[in-house]
PDB file of C-alpha atoms and ligand atoms in Angstrom:
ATOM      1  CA  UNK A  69       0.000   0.000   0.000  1.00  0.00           C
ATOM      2  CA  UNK A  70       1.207   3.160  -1.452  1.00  0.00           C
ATOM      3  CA  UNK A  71       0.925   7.008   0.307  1.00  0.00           C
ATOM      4  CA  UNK A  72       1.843   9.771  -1.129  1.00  0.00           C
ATOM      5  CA  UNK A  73       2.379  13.192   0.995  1.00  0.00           C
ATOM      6  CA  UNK A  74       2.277  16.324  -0.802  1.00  0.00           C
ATOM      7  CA  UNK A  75       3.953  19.082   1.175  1.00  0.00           C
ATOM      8  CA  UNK A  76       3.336  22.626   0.501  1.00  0.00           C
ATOM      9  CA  UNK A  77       5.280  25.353   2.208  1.00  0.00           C
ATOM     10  CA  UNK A  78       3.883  28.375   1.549  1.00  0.00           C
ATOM     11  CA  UNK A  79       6.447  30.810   0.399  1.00  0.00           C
ATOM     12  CA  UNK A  80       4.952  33.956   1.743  1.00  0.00           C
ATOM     13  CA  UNK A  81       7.032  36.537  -0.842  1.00  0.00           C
ATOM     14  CA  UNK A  82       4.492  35.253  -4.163  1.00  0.00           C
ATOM     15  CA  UNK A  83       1.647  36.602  -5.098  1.00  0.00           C
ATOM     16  CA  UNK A  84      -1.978  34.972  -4.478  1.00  0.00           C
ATOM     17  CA  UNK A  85      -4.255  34.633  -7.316  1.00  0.00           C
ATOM     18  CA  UNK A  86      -7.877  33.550  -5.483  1.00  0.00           C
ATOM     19  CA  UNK A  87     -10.328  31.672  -8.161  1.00  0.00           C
ATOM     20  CA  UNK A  88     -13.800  30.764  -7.364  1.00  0.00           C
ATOM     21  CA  UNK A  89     -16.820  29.318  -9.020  1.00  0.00           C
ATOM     22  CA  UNK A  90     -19.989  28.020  -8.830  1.00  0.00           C
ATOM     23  CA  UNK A  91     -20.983  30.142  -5.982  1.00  0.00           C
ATOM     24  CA  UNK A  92     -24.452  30.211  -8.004  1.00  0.00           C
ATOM     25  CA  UNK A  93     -25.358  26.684  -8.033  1.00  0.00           C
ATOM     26  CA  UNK A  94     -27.226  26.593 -12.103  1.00  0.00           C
ATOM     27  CA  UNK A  95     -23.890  28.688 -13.742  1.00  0.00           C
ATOM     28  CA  UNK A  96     -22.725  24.956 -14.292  1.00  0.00           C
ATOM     29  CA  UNK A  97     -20.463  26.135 -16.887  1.00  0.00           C
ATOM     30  CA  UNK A  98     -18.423  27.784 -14.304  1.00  0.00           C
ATOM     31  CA  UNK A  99     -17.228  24.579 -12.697  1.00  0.00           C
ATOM     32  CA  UNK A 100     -16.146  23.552 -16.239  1.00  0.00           C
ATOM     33  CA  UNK A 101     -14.108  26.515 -16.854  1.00  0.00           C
ATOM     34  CA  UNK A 102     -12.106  26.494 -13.316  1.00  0.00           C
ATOM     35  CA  UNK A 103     -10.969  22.628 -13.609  1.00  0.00           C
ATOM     36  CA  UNK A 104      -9.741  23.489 -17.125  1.00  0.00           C
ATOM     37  CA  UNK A 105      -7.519  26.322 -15.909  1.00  0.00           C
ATOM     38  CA  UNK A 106      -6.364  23.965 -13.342  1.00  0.00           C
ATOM     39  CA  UNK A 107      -5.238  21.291 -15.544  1.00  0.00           C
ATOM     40  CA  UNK A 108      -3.414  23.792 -17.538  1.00  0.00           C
ATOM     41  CA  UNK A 109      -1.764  24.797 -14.607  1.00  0.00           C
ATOM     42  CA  UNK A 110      -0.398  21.866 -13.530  1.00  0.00           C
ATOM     43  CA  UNK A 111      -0.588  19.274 -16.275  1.00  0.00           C
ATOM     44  CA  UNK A 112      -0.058  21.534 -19.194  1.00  0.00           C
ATOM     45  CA  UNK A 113       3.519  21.989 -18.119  1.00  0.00           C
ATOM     46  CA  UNK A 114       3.535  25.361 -20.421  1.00  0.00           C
ATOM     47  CA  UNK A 115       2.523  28.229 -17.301  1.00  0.00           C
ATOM     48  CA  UNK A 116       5.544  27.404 -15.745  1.00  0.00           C
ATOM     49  CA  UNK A 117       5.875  31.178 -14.509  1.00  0.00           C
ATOM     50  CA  UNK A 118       2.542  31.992 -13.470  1.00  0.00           C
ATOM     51  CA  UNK A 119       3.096  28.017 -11.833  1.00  0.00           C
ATOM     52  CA  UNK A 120       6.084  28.861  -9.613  1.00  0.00           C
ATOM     53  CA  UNK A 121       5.625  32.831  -8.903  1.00  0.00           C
ATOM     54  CA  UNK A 122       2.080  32.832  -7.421  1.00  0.00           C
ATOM     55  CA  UNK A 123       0.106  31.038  -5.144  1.00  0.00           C
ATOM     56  CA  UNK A 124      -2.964  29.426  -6.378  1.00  0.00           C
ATOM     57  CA  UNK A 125      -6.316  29.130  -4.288  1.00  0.00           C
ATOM     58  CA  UNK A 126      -9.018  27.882  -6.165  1.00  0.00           C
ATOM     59  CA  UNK A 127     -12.345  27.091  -4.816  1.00  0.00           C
ATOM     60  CA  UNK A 128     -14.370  25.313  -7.839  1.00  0.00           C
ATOM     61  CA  UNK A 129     -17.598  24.542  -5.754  1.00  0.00           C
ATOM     62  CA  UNK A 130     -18.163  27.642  -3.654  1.00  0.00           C
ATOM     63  CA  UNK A 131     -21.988  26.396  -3.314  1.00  0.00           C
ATOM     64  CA  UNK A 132     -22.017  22.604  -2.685  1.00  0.00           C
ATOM     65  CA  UNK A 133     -24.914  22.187  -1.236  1.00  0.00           C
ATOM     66  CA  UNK A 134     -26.844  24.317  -3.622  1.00  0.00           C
ATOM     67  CA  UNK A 135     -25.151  22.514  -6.844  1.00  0.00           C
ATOM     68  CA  UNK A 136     -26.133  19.202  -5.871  1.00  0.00           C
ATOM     69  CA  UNK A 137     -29.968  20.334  -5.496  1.00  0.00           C
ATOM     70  CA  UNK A 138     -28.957  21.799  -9.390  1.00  0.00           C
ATOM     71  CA  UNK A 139     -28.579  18.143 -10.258  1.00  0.00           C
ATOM     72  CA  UNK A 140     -31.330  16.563  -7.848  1.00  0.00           C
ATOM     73  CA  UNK A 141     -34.094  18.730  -7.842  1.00  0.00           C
ATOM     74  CA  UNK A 142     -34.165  21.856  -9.713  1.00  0.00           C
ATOM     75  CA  UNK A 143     -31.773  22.662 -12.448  1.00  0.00           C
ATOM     76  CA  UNK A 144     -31.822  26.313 -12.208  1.00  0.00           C
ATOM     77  CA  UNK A 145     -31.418  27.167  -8.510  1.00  0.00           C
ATOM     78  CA  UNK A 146     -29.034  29.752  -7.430  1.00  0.00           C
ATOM     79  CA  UNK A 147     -28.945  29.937  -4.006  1.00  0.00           C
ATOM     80  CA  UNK A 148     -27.462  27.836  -1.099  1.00  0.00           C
ATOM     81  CA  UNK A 149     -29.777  25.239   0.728  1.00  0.00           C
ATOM     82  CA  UNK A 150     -30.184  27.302   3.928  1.00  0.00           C
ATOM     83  CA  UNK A 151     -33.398  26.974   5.659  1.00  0.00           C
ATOM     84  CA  UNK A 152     -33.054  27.993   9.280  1.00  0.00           C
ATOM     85  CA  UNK A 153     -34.826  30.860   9.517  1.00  0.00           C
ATOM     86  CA  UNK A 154     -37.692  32.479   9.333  1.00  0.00           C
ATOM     87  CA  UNK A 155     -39.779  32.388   6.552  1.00  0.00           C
ATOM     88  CA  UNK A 156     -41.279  29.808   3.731  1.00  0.00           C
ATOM     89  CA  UNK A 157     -38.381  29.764   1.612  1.00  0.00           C
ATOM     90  CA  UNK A 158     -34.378  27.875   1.592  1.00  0.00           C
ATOM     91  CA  UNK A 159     -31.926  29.397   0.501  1.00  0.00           C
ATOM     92  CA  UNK A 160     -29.708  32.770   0.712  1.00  0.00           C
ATOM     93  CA  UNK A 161     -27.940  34.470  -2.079  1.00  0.00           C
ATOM     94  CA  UNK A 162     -24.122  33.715  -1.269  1.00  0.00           C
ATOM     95  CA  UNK A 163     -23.063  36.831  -3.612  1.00  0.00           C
ATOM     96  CA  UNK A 164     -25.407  39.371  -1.076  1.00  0.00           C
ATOM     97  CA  UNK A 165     -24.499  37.928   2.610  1.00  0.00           C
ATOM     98  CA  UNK A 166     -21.280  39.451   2.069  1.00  0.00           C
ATOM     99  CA  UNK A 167     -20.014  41.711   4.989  1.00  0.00           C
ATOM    100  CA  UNK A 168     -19.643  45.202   2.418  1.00  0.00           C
ATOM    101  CA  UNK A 169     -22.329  47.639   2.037  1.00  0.00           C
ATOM    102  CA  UNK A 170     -24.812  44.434   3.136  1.00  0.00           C
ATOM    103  CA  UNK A 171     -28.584  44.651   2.733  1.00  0.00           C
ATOM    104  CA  UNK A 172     -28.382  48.130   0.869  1.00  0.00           C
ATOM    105  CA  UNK A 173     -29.206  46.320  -2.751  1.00  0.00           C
ATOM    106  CA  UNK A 174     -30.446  42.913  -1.911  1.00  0.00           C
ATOM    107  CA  UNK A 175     -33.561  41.600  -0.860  1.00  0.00           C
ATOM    108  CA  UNK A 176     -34.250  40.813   2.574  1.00  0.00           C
ATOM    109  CA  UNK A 177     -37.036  38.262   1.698  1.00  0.00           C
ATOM    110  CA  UNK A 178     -36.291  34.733   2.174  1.00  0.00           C
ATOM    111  CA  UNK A 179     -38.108  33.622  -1.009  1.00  0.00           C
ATOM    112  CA  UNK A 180     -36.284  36.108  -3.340  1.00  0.00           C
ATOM    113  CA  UNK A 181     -33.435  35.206  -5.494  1.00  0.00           C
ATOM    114  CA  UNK A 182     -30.966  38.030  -3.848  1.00  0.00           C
ATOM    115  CA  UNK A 183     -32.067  36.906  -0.003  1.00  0.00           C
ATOM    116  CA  UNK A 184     -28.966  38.352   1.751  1.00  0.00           C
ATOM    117  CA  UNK A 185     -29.612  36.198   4.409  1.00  0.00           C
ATOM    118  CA  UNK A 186     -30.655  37.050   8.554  1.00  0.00           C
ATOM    119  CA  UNK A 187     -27.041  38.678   8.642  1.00  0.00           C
ATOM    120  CA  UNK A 188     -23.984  39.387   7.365  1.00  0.00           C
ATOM    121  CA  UNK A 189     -21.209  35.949   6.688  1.00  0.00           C
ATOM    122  CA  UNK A 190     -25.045  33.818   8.469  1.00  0.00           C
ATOM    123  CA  UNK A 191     -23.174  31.325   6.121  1.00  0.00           C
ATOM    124  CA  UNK A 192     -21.183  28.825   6.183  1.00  0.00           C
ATOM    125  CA  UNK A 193     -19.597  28.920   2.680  1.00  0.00           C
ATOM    126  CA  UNK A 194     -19.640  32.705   2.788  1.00  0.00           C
ATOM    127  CA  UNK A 195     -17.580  32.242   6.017  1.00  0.00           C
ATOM    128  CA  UNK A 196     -15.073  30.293   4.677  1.00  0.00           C
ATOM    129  CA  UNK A 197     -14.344  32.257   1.449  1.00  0.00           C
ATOM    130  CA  UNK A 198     -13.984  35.340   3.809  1.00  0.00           C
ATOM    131  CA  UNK A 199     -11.396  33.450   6.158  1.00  0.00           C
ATOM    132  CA  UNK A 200      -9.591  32.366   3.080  1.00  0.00           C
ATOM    133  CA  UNK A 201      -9.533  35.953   1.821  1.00  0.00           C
ATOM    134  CA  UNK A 202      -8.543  37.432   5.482  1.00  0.00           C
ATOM    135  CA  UNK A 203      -5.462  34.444   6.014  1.00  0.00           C
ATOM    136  CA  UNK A 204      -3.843  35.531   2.780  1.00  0.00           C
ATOM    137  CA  UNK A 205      -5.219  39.373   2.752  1.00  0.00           C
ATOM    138  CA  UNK A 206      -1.808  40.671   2.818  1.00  0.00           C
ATOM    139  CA  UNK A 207      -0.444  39.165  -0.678  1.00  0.00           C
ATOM    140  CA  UNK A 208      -4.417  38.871  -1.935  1.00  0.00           C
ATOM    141  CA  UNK A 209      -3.544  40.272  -5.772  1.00  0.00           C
ATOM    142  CA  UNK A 210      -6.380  38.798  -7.637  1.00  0.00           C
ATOM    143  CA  UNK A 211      -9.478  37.420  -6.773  1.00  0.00           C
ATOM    144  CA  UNK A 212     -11.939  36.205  -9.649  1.00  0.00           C
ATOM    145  CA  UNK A 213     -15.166  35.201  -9.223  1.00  0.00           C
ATOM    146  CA  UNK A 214     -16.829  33.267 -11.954  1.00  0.00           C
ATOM    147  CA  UNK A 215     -20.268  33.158 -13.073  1.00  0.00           C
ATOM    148  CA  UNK A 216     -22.434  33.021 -15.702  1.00  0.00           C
ATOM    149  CA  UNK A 217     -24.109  34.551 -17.803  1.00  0.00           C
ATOM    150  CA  UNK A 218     -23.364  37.324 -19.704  1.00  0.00           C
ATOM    151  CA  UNK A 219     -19.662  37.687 -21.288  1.00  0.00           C
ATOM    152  CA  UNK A 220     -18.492  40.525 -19.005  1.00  0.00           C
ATOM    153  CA  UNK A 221     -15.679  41.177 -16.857  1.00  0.00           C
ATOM    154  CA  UNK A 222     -16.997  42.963 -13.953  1.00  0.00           C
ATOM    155  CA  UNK A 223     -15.363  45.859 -10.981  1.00  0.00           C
ATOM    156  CA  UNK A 224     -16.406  46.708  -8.416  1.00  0.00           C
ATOM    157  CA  UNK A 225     -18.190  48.493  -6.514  1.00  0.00           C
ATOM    158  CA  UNK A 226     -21.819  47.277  -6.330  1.00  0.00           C
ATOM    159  CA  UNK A 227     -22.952  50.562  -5.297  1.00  0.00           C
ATOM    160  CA  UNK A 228     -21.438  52.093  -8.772  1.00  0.00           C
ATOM    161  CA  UNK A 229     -18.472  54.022  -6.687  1.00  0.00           C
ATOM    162  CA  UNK A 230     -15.212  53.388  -8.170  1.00  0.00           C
ATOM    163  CA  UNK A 231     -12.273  52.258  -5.302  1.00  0.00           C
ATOM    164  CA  UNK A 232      -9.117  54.432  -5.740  1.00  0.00           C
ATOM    165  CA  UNK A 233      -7.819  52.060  -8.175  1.00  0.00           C
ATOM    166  CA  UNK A 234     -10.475  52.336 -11.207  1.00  0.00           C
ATOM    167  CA  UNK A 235      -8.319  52.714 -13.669  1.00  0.00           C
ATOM    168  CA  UNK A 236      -5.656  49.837 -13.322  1.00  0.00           C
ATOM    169  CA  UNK A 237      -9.309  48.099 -12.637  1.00  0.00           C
ATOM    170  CA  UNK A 238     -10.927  48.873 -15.844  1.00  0.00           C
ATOM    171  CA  UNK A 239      -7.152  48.367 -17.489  1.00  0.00           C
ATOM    172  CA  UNK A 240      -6.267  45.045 -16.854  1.00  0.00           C
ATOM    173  CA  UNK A 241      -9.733  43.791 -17.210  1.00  0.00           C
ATOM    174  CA  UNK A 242      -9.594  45.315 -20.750  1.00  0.00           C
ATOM    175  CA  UNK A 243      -6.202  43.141 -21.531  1.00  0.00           C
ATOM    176  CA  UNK A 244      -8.006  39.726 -19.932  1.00  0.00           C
ATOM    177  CA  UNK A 245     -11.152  40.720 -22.241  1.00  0.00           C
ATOM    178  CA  UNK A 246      -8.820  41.414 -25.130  1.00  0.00           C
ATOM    179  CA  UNK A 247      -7.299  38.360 -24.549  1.00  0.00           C
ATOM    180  CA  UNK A 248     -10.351  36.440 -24.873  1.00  0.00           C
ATOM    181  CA  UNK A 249     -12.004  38.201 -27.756  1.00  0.00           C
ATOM    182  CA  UNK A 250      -8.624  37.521 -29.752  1.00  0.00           C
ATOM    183  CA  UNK A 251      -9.551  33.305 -29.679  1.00  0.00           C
ATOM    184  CA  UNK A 252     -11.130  32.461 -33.090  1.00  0.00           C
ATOM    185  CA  UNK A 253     -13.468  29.807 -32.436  1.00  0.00           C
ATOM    186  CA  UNK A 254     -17.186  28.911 -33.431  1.00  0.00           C
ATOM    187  CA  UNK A 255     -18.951  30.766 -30.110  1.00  0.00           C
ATOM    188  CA  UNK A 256     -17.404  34.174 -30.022  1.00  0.00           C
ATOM    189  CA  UNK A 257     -19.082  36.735 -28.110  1.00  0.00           C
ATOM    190  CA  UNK A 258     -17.646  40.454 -27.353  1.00  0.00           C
ATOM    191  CA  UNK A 259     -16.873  40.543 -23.758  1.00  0.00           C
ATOM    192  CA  UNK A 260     -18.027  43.961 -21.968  1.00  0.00           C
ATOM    193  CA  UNK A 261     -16.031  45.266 -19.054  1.00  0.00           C
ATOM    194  CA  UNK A 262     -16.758  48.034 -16.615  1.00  0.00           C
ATOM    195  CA  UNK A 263     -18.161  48.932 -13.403  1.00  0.00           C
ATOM    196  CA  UNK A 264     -21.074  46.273 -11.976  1.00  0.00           C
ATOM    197  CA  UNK A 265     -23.748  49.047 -11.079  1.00  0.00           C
ATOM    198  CA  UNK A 266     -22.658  50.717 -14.283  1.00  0.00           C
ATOM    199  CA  UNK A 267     -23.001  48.286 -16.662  1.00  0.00           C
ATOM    200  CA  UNK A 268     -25.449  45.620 -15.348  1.00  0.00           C
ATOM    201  CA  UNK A 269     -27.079  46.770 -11.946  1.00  0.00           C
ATOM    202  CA  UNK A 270     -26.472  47.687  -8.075  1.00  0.00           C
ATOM    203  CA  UNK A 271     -25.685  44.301  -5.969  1.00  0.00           C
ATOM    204  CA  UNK A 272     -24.189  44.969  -2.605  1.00  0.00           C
ATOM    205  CA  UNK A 273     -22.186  42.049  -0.191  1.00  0.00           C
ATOM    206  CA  UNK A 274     -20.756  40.476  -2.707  1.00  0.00           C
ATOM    207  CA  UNK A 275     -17.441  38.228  -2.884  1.00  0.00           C
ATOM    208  CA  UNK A 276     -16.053  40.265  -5.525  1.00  0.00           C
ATOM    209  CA  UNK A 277     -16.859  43.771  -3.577  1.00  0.00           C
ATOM    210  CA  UNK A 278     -15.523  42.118  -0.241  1.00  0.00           C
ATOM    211  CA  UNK A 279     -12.449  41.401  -1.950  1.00  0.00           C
ATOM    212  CA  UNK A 280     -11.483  44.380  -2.350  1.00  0.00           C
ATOM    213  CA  UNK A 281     -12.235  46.003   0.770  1.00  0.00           C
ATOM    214  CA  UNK A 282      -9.529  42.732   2.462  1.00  0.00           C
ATOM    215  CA  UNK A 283      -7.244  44.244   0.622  1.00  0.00           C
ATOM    216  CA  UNK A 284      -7.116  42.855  -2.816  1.00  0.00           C
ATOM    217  CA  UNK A 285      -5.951  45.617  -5.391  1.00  0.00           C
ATOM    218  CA  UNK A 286      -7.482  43.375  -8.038  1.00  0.00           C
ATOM    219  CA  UNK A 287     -11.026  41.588  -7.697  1.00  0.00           C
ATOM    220  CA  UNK A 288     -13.782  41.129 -10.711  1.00  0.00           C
ATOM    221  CA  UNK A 289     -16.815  38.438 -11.238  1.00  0.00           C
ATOM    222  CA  UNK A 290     -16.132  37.212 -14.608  1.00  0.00           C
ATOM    223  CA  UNK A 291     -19.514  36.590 -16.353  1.00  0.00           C
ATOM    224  CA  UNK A 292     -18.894  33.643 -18.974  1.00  0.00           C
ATOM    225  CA  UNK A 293     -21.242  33.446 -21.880  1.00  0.00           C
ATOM    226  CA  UNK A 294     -24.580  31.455 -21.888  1.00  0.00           C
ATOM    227  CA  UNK A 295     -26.077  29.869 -24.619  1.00  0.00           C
ATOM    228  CA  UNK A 296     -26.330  31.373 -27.685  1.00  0.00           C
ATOM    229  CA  UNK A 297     -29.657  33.583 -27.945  1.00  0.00           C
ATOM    230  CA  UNK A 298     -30.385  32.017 -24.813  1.00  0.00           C
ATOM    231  CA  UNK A 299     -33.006  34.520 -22.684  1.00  0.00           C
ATOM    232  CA  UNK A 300     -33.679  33.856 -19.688  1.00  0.00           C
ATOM    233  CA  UNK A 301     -33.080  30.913 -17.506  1.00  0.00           C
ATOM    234  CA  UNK A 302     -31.893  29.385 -20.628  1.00  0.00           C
ATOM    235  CA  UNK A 303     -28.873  31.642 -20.532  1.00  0.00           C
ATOM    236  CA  UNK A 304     -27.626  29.016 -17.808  1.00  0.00           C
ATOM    237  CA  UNK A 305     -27.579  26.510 -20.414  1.00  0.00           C
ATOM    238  CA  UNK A 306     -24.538  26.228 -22.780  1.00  0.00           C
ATOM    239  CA  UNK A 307     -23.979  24.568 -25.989  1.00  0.00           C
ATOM    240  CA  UNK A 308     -22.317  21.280 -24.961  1.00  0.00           C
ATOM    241  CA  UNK A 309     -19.927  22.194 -28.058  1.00  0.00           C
ATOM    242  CA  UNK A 310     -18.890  25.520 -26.268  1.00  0.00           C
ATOM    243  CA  UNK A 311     -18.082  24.070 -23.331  1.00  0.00           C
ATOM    244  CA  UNK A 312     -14.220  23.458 -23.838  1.00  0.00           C
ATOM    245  CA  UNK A 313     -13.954  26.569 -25.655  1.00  0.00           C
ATOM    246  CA  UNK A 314     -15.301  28.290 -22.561  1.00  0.00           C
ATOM    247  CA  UNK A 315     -12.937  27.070 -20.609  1.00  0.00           C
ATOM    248  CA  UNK A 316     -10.414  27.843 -22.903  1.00  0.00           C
ATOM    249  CA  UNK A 317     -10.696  31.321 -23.498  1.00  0.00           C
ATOM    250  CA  UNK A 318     -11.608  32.147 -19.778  1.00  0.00           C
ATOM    251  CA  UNK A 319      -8.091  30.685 -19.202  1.00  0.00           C
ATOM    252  CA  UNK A 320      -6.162  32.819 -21.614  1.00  0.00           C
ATOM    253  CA  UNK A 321      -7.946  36.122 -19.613  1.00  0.00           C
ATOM    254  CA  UNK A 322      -7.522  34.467 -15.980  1.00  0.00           C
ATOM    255  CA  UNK A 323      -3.588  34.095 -17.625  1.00  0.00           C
ATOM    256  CA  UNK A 324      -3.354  37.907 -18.415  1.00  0.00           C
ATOM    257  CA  UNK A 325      -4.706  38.380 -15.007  1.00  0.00           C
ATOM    258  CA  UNK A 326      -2.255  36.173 -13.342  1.00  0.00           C
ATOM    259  CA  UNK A 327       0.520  37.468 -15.387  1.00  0.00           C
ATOM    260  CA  UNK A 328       0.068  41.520 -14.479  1.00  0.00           C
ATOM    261  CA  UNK A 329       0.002  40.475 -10.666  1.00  0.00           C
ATOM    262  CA  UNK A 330       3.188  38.085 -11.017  1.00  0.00           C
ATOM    263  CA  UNK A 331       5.172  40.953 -13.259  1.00  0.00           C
ATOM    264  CA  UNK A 332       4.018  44.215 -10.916  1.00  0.00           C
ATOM    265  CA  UNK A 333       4.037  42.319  -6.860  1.00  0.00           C
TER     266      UNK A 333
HETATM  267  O1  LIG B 464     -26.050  39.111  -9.463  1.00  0.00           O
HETATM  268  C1  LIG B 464     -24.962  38.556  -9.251  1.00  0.00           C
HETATM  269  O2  LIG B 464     -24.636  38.098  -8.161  1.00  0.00           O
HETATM  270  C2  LIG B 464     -23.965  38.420 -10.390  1.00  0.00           C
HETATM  271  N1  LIG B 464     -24.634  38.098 -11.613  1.00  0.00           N
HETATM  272  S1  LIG B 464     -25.321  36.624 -11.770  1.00  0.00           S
HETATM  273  O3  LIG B 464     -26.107  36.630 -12.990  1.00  0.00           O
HETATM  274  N2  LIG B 464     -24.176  35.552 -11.968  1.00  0.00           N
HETATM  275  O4  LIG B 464     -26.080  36.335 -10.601  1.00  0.00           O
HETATM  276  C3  LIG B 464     -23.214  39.728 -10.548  1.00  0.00           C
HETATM  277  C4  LIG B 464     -22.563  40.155  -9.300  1.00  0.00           C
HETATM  278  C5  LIG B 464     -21.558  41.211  -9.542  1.00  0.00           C
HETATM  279  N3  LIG B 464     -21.027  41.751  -8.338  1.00  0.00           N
HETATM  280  C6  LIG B 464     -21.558  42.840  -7.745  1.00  0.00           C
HETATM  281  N4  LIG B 464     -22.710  43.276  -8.123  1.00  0.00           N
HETATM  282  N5  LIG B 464     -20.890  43.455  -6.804  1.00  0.00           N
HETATM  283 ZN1  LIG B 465     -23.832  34.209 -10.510  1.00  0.00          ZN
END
């Protein structure tokens, strides 16, 4: 009987790059995307800088409990499973029981898709992101969120003010959108970038927002593309031919990312 022990010392002078997904339980395509990036990370054998300069934390299943009742019950649920208190409803919005600006655009109705919860971090996923974001807060670069739908690449914050660092926000997300518009393939859609409340609509306690206020200079919710003249819930729904191509082209922006933290730290 074979063991293996991986050690990892962490080598506190890189960079961390923070990836999570599926923190809305139906943006299935999400999950897709982030274990493609990670076997190009460490199978590919061709990042070998991005590899060995930064620390990696990815987090593909921010919403367990909430994709499994995707699969079981209801295919397009978003929320988590949470039914402990009051009300008729399950489930909170992780992306609005964030501790920044909370309750201020979010609906405090447990039977609404944005419930922000009875609280601020009342759960137990949003917990845990939040510790993972506070134990590396000091060399948090980059933190990407990824959802779905919409081809967008998202700043913060929710409440449409811009944090002191707009413009290196609305720069580098231009390069990672750049950088996926320039794949030719058969699904290409023109990414939009910009402000959240700007260009799609207020949301306050988000990951993404509380990001930023830990400390990382650099935090966006990636919006991947749904299907193709999909409206609707249907925009949850990708072409099972687009799938690999989605999680090839949000790799060569999460690279760009990954790459302006490693070169600037
Ligand atoms: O509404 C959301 O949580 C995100 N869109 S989604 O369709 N995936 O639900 C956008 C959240 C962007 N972040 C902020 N508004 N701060
Ligand atoms: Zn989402």
């Amino acid at each position: 009987m074979f063991s293996t022990i991986l050690t990892y010392e962490e080598n506190v002078s890189k960079p961390v790059v923070f990836i999570q997904s599926l923190l809305h339980a139906r943006e299935w395509v999400t999950l897709s995307a982030t274990l493609y990036g990670i076997r190009k990370l460490v199978e590919d054998g061709s990042e070998v800088d991005i590899l060995q300069d930064i620390d990696w934390i990815i987090l593909p299943i921010a919403n367990p409990d909430g994709y499994v009742f995707t699969h079981a019950e209801s295919r397009f649920w978003r929320k988590n499973r949470a039914n402990n208190f009051a009300g008729l409803c399950a489930g909170v919005d992780l992306n609005r029981n964030f501790d920044v600006h909370w309750g201020q655009a979010s609906s405090g109705i447990s039977c609404m898709e944005t419930f922000h919860g009875p609280r601020a971090f009342s759960e137990p996923e949003t917990q845990a992101i939040r510790n993972i974001m506070l134990e590396h807060s000091d060399r948090l670069e980059l933190f990407l969120d990824i959802h779905s739908f919409g081809s967008m690449i998202l700043f913060g914050y929710g409440n449409g003010v811009l944090p002191p660092n707009g413009l290196t926000l609305n720069l580098v997300a231009v390069q990672m959108a750049q950088a996926i518009d320039a794949v030719k393939a058969d699904f290409n859609r023109d990414y939009i970038v910009g402000n959240v409340a700007h260009v799609l609509y207020d949301a306050s306690g988000s990951a993404m927002d509380y990001a930023k206020v830990a400390g990382a200079p650099l935090a966006y919710t990636y919006e991947l593309p749904g299907m193709r003249f999909g409206v609707g819930a249907l925009g949850f729904l990708v072409d099972p031919d687009f799938i690999e191509q989605a999680g090839m082209e949000t790799w060569e922006g999460i690279k760009v990312g990954a790459r302006h933290v490693r070169n600037t730290f």
